[in-house]
mmCIF file with all atom_site columns, C-alpha atoms in Angstrom:
data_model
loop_
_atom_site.group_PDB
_atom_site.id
_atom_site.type_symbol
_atom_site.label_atom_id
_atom_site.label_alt_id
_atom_site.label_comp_id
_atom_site.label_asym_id
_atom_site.label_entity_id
_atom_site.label_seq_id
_atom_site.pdbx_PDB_ins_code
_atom_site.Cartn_x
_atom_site.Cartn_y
_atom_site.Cartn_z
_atom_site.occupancy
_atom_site.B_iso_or_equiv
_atom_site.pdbx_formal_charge
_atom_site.auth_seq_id
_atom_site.auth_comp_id
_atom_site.auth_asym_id
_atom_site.auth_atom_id
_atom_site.pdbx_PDB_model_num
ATOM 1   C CA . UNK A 1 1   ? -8.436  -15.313 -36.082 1.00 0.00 ? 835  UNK A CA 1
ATOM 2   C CA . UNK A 1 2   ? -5.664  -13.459 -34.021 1.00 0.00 ? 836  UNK A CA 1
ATOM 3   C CA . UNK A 1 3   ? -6.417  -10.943 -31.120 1.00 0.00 ? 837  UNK A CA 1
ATOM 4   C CA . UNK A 1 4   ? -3.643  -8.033  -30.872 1.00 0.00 ? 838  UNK A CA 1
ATOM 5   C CA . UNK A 1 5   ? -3.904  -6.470  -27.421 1.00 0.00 ? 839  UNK A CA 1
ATOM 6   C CA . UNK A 1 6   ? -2.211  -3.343  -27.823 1.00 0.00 ? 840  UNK A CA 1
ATOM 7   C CA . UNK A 1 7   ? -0.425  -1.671  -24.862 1.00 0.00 ? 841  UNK A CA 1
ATOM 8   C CA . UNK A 1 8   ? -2.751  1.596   -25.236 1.00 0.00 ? 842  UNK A CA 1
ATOM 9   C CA . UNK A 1 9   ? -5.764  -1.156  -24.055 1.00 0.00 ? 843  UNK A CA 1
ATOM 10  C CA . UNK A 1 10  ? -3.764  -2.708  -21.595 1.00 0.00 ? 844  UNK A CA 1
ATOM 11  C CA . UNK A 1 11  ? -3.235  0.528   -20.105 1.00 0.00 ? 845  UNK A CA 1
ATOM 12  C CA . UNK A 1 12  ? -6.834  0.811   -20.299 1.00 0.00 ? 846  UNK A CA 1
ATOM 13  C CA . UNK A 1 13  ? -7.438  -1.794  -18.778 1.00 0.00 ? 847  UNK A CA 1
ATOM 14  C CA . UNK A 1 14  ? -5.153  -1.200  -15.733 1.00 0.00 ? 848  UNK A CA 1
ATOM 15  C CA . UNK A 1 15  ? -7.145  2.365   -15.373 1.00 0.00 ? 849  UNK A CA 1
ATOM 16  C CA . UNK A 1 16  ? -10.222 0.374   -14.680 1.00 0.00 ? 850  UNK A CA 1
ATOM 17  C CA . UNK A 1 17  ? -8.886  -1.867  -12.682 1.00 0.00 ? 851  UNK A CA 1
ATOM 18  C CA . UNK A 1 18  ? -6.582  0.941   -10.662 1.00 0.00 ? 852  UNK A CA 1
ATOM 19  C CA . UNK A 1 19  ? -10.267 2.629   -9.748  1.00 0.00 ? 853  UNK A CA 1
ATOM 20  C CA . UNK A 1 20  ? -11.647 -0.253  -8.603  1.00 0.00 ? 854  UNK A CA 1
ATOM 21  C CA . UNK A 1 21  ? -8.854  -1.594  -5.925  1.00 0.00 ? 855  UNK A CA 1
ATOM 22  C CA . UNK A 1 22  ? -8.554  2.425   -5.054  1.00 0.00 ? 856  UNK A CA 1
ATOM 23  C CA . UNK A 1 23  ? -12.087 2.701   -4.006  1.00 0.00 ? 857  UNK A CA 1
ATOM 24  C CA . UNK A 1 24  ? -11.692 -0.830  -2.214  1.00 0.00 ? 858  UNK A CA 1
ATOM 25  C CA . UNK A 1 25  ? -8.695  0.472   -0.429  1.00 0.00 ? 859  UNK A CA 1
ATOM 26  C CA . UNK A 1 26  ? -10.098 3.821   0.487   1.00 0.00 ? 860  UNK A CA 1
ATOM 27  C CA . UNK A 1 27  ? -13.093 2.087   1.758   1.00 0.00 ? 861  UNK A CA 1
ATOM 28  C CA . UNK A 1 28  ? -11.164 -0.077  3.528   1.00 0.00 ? 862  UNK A CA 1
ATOM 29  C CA . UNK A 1 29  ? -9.000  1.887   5.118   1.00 0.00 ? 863  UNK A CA 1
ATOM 30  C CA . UNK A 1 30  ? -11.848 4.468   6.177   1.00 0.00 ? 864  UNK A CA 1
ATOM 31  C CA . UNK A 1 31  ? -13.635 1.462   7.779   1.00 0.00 ? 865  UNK A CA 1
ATOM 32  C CA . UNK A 1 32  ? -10.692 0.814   9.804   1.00 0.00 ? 866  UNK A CA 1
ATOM 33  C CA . UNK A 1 33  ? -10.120 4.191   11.227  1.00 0.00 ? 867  UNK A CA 1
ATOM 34  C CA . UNK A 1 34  ? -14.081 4.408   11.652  1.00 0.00 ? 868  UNK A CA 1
ATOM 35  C CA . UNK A 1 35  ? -14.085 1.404   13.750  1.00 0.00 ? 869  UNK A CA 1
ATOM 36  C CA . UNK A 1 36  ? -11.055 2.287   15.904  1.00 0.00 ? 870  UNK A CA 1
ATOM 37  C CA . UNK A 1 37  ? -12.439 5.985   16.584  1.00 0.00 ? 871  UNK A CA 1
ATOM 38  C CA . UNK A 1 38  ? -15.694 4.277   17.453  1.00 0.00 ? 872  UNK A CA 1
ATOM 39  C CA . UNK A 1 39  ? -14.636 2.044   19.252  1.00 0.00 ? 873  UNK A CA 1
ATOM 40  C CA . UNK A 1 40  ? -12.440 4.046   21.742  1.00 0.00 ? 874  UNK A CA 1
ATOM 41  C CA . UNK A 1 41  ? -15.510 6.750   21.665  1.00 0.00 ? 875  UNK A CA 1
ATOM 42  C CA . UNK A 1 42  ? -18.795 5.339   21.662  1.00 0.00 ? 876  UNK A CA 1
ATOM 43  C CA . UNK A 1 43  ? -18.837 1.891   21.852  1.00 0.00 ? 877  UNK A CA 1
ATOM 44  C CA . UNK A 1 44  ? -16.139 -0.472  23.457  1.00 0.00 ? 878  UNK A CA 1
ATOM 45  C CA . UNK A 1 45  ? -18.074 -3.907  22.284  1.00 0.00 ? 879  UNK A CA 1
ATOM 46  C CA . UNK A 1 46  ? -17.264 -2.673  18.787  1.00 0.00 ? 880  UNK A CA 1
ATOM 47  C CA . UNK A 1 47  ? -13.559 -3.849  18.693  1.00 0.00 ? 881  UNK A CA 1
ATOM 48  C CA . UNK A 1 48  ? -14.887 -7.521  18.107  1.00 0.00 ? 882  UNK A CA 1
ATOM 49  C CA . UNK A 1 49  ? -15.366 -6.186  14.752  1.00 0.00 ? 883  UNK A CA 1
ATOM 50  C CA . UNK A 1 50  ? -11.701 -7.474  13.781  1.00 0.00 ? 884  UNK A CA 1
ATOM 51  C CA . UNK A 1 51  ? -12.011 -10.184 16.441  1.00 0.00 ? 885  UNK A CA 1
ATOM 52  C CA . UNK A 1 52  ? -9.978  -7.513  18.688  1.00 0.00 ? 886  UNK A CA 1
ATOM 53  C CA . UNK A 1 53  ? -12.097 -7.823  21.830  1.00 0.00 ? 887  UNK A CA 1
ATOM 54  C CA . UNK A 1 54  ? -9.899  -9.675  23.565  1.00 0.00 ? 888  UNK A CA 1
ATOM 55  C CA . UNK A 1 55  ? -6.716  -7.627  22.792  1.00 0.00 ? 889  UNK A CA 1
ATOM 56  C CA . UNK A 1 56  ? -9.067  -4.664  23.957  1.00 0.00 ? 890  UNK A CA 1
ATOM 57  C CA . UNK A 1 57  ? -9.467  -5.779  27.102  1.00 0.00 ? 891  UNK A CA 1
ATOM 58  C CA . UNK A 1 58  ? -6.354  -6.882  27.690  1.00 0.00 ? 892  UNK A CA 1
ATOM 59  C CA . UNK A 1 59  ? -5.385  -3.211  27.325  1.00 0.00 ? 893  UNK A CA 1
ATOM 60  C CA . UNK A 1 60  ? -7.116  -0.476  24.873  1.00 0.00 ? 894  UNK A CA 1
ATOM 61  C CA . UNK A 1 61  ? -3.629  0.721   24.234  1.00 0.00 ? 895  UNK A CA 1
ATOM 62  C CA . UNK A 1 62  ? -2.558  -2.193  22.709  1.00 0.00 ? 896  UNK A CA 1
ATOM 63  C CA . UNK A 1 63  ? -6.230  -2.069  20.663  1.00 0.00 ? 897  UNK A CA 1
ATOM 64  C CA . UNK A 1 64  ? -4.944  1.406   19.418  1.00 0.00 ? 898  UNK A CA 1
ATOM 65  C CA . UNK A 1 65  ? -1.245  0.365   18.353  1.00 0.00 ? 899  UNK A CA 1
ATOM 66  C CA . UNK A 1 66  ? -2.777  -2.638  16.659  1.00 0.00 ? 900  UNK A CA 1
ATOM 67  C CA . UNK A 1 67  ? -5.879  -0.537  14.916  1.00 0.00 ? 901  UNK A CA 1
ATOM 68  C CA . UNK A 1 68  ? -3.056  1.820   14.166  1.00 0.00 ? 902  UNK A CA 1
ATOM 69  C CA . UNK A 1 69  ? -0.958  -0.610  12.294  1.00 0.00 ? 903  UNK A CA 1
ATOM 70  C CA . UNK A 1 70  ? -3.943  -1.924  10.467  1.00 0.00 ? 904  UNK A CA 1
ATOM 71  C CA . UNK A 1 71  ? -5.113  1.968   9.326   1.00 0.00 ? 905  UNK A CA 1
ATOM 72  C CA . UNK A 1 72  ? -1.608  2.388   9.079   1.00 0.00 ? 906  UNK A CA 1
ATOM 73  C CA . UNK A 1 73  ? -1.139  -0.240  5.809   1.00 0.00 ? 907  UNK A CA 1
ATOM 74  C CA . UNK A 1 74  ? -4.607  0.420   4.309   1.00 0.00 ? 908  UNK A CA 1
ATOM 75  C CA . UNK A 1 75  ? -3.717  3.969   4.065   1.00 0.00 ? 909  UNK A CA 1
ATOM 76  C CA . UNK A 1 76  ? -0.511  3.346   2.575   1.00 0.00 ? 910  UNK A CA 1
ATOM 77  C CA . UNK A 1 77  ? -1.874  1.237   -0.046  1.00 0.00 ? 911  UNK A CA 1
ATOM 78  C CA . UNK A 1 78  ? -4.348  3.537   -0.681  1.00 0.00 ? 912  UNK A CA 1
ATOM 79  C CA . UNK A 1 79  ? -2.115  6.150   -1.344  1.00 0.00 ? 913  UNK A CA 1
ATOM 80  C CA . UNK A 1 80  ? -0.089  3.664   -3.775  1.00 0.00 ? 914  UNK A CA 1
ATOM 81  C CA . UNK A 1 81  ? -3.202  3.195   -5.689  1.00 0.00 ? 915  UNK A CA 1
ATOM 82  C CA . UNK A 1 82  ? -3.753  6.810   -5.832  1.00 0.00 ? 916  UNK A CA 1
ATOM 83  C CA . UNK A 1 83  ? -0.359  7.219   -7.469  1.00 0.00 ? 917  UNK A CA 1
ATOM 84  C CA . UNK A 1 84  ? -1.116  4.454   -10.225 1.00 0.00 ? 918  UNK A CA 1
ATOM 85  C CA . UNK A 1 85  ? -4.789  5.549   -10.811 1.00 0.00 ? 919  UNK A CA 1
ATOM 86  C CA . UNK A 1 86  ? -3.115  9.210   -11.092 1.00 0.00 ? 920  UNK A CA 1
ATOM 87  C CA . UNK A 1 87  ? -0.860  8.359   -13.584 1.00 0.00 ? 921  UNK A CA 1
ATOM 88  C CA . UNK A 1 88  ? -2.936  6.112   -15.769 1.00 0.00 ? 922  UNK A CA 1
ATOM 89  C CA . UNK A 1 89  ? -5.900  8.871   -15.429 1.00 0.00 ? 923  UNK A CA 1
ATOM 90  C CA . UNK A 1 90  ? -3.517  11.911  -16.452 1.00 0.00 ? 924  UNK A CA 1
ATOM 91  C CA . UNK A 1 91  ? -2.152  9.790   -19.268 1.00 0.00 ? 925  UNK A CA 1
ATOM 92  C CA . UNK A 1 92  ? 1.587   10.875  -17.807 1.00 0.00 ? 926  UNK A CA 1
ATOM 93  C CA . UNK A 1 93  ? 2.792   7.488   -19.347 1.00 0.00 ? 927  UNK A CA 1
ATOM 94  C CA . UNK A 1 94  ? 4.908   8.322   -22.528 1.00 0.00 ? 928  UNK A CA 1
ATOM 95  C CA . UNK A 1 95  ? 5.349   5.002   -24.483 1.00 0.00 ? 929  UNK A CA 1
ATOM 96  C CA . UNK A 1 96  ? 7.302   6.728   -27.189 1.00 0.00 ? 930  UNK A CA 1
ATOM 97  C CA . UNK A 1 97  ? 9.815   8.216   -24.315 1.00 0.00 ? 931  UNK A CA 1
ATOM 98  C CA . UNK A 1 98  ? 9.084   6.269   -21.111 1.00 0.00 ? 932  UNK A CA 1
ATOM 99  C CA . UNK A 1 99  ? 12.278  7.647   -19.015 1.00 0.00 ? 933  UNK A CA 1
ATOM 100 C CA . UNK A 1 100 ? 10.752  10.682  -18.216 1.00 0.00 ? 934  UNK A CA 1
ATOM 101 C CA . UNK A 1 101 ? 11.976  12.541  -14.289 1.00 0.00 ? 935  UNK A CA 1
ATOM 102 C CA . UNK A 1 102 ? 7.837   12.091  -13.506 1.00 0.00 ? 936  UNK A CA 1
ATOM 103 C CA . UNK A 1 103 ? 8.092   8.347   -14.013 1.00 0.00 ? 937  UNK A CA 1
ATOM 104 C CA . UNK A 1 104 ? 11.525  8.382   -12.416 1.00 0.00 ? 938  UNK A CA 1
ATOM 105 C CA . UNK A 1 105 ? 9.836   9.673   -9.231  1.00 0.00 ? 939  UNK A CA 1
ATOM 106 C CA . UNK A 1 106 ? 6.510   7.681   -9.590  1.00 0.00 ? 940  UNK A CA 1
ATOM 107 C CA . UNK A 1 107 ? 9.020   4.532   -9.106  1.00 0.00 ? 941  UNK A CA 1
ATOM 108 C CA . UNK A 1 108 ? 10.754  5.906   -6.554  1.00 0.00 ? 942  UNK A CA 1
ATOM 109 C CA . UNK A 1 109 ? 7.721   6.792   -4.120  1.00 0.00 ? 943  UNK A CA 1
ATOM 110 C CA . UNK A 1 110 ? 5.979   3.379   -4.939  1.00 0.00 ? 944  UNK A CA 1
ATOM 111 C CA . UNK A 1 111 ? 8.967   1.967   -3.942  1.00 0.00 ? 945  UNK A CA 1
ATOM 112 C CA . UNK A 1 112 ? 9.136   4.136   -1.083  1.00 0.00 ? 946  UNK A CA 1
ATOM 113 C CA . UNK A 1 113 ? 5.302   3.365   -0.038  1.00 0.00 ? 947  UNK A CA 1
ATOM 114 C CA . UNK A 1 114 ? 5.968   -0.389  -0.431  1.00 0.00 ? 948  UNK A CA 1
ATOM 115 C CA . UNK A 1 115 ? 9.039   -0.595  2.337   1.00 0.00 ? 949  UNK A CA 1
ATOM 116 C CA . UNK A 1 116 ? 6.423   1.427   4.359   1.00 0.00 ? 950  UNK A CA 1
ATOM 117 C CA . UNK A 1 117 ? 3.769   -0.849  3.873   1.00 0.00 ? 951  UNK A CA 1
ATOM 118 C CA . UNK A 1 118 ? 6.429   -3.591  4.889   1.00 0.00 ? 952  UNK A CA 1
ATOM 119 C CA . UNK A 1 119 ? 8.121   -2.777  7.465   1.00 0.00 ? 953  UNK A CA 1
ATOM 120 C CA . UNK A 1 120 ? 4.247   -1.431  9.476   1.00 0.00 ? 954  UNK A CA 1
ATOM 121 C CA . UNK A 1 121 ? 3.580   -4.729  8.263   1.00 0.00 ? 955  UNK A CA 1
ATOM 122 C CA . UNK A 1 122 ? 6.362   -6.900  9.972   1.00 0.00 ? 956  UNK A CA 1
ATOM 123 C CA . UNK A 1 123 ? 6.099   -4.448  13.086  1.00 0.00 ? 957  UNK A CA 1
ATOM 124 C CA . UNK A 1 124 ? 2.974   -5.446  13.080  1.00 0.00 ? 958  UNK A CA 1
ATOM 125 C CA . UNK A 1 125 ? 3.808   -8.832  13.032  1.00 0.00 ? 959  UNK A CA 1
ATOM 126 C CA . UNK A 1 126 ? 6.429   -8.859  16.110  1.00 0.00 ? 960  UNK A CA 1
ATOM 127 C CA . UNK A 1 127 ? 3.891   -6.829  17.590  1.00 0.00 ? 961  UNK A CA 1
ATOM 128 C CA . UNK A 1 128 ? 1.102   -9.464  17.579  1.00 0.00 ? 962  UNK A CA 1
ATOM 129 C CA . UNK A 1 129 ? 3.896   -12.372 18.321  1.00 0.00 ? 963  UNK A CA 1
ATOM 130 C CA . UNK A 1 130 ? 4.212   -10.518 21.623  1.00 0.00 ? 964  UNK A CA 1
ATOM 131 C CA . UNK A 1 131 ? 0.698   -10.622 22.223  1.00 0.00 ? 965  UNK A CA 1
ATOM 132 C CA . UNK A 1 132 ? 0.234   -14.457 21.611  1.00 0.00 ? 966  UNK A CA 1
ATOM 133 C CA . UNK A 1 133 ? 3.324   -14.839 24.065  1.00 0.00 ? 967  UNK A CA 1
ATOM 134 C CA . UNK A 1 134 ? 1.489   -12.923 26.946  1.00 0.00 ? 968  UNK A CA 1
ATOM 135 C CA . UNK A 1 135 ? -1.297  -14.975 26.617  1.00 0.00 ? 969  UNK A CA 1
ATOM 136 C CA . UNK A 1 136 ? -3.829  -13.020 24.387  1.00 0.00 ? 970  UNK A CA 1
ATOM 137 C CA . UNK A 1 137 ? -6.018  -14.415 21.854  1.00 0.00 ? 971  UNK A CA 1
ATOM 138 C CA . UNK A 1 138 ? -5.152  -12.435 18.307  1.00 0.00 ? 972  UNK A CA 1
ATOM 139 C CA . UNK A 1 139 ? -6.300  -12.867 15.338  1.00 0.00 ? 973  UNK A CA 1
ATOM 140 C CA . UNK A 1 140 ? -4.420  -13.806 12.051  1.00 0.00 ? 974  UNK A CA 1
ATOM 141 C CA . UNK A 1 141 ? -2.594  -11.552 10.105  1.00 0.00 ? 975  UNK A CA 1
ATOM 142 C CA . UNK A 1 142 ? -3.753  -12.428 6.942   1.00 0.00 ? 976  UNK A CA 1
ATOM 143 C CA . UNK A 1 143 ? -7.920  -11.445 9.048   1.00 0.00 ? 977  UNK A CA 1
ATOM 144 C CA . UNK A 1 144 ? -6.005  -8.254  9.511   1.00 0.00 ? 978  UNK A CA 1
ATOM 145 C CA . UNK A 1 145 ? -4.715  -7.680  5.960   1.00 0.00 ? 979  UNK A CA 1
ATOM 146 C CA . UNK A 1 146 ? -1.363  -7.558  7.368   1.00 0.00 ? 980  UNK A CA 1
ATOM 147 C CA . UNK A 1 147 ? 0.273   -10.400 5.648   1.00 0.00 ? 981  UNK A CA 1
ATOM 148 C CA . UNK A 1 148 ? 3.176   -10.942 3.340   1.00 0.00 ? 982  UNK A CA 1
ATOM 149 C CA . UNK A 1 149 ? 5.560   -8.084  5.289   1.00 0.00 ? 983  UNK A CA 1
ATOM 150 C CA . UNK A 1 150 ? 8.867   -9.630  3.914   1.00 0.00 ? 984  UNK A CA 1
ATOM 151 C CA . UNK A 1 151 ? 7.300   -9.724  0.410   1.00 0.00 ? 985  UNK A CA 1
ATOM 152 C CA . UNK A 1 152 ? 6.206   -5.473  0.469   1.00 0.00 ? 986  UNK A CA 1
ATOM 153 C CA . UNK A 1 153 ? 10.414  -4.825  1.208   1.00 0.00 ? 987  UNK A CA 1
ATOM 154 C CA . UNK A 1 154 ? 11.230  -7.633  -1.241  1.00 0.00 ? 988  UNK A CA 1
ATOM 155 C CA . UNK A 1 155 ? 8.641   -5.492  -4.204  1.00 0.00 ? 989  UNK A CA 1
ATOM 156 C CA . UNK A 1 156 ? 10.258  -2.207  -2.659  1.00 0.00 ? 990  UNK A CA 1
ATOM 157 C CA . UNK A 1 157 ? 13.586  -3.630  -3.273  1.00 0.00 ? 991  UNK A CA 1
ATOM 158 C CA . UNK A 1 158 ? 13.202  -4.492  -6.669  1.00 0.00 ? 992  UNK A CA 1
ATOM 159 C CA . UNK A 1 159 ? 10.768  -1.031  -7.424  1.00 0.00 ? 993  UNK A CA 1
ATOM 160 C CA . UNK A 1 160 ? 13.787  1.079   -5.711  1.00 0.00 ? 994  UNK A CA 1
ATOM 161 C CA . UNK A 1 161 ? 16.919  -1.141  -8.749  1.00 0.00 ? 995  UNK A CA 1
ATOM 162 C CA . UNK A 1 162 ? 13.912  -0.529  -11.640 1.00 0.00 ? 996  UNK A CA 1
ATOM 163 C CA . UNK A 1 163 ? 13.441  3.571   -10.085 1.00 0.00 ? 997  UNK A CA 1
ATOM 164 C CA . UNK A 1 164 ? 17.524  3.454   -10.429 1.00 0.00 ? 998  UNK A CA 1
ATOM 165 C CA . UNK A 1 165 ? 17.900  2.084   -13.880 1.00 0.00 ? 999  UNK A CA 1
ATOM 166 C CA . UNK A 1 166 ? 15.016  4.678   -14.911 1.00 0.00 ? 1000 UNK A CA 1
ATOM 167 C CA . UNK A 1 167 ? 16.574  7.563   -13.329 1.00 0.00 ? 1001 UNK A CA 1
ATOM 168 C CA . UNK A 1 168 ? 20.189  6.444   -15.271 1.00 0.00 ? 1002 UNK A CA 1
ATOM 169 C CA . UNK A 1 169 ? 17.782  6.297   -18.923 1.00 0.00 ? 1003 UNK A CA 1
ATOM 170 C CA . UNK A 1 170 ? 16.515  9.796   -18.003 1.00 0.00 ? 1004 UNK A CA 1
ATOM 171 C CA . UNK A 1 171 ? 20.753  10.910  -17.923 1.00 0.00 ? 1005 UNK A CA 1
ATOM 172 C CA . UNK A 1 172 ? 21.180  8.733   -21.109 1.00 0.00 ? 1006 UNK A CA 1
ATOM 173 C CA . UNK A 1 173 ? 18.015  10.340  -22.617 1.00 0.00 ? 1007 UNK A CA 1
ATOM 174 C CA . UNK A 1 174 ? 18.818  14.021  -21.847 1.00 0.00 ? 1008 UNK A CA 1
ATOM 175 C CA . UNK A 1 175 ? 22.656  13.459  -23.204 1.00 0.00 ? 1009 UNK A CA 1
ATOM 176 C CA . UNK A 1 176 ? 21.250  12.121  -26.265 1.00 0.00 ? 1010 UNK A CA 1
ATOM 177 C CA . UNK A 1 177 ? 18.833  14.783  -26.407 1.00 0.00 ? 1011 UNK A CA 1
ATOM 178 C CA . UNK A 1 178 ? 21.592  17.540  -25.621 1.00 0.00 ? 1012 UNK A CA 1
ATOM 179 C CA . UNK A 1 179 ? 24.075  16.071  -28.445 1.00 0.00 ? 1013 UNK A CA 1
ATOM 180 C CA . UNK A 1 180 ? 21.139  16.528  -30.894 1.00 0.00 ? 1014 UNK A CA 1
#
């Protein structure tokens, strides 16, 4: 017996699983920003939540630029995950014409939000680099969710050549369309 996945269920499929890193991310990236305003507000003991104590009191600016770059990339992936969950919920995927100008754009500012996510990322990075060089105890990058910087402009790379090619079907498309 043969099992035909269809590409209508593996779109469902990727709906489900779109909500569920979406919600992850959101609560993620709240918890970040929660901590940080907390932190600098109420509490000052709180920044060993992240194992940031020590870059806190080394100086609670540097806590904010590196609780900024942290919020910084959650939120951006959150906001890439609201993009796919949007377009998988609003069924905006046409499989019978796929090089439409909405998924021409939807490329484009995934691509976009990916060189975003990596260059905060590598900033991030050199950033912490500097801190191990002046002494201060920080954590890892991958504790920090901050990993993999070079990889986010290497997927916005290739997102930006697939959000080209899409954008030259869309003028193939609407030729064809017009000599009809």
């Amino acid at each position: 017996m043969e099992i035909k996945i269809g590409t209508a269920q593996i779109l469902k499929i990727l709906n489900i699983f779109s909500w569920i890193i979406f919600i992850g991310l959101c609560v993620e990236a709240g918890m970040y920003l929660f901590n940080g305003i907390y932190t600098m507000t109420i509490n000052s003991y709180n920044a060993r939540f992240l194992n940031l104590l020590d870059i806190y009191n080394y100086s609670t600016s540097f806590y904010i630029q590196e609780i900024c770059f942290v919020s910084i990339v959650a939120i951006l992936k959150a906001i890439m995950f609201y993009l796919i969950v949007k377009m998988l919920h609003e069924k905006k995927i046409n499989l019978t014409q796929p090089f439409t100008a909405e998924m021409g754009r939807f490329i484009s500012y995934l691509s976009y939000l990916a060189f975003g996510i990596g260059l905060f990322s590598l900033w991030a990075a050199k950033f912490n680099t500097w801190l191990i060089t002046n002494k201060v105890k920080v954590p890892t990058l991958e504790s920090l969710n901050l990993e993999g910087g070079s990889v986010w402009i290497f997927m916005a790379i290739i997102l930006f050549v697939i959000g080209q090619i899409f954008k030259r079907g869309i003028e193939i498309q609407s030729e064809i369309e017009l000599t009809i």
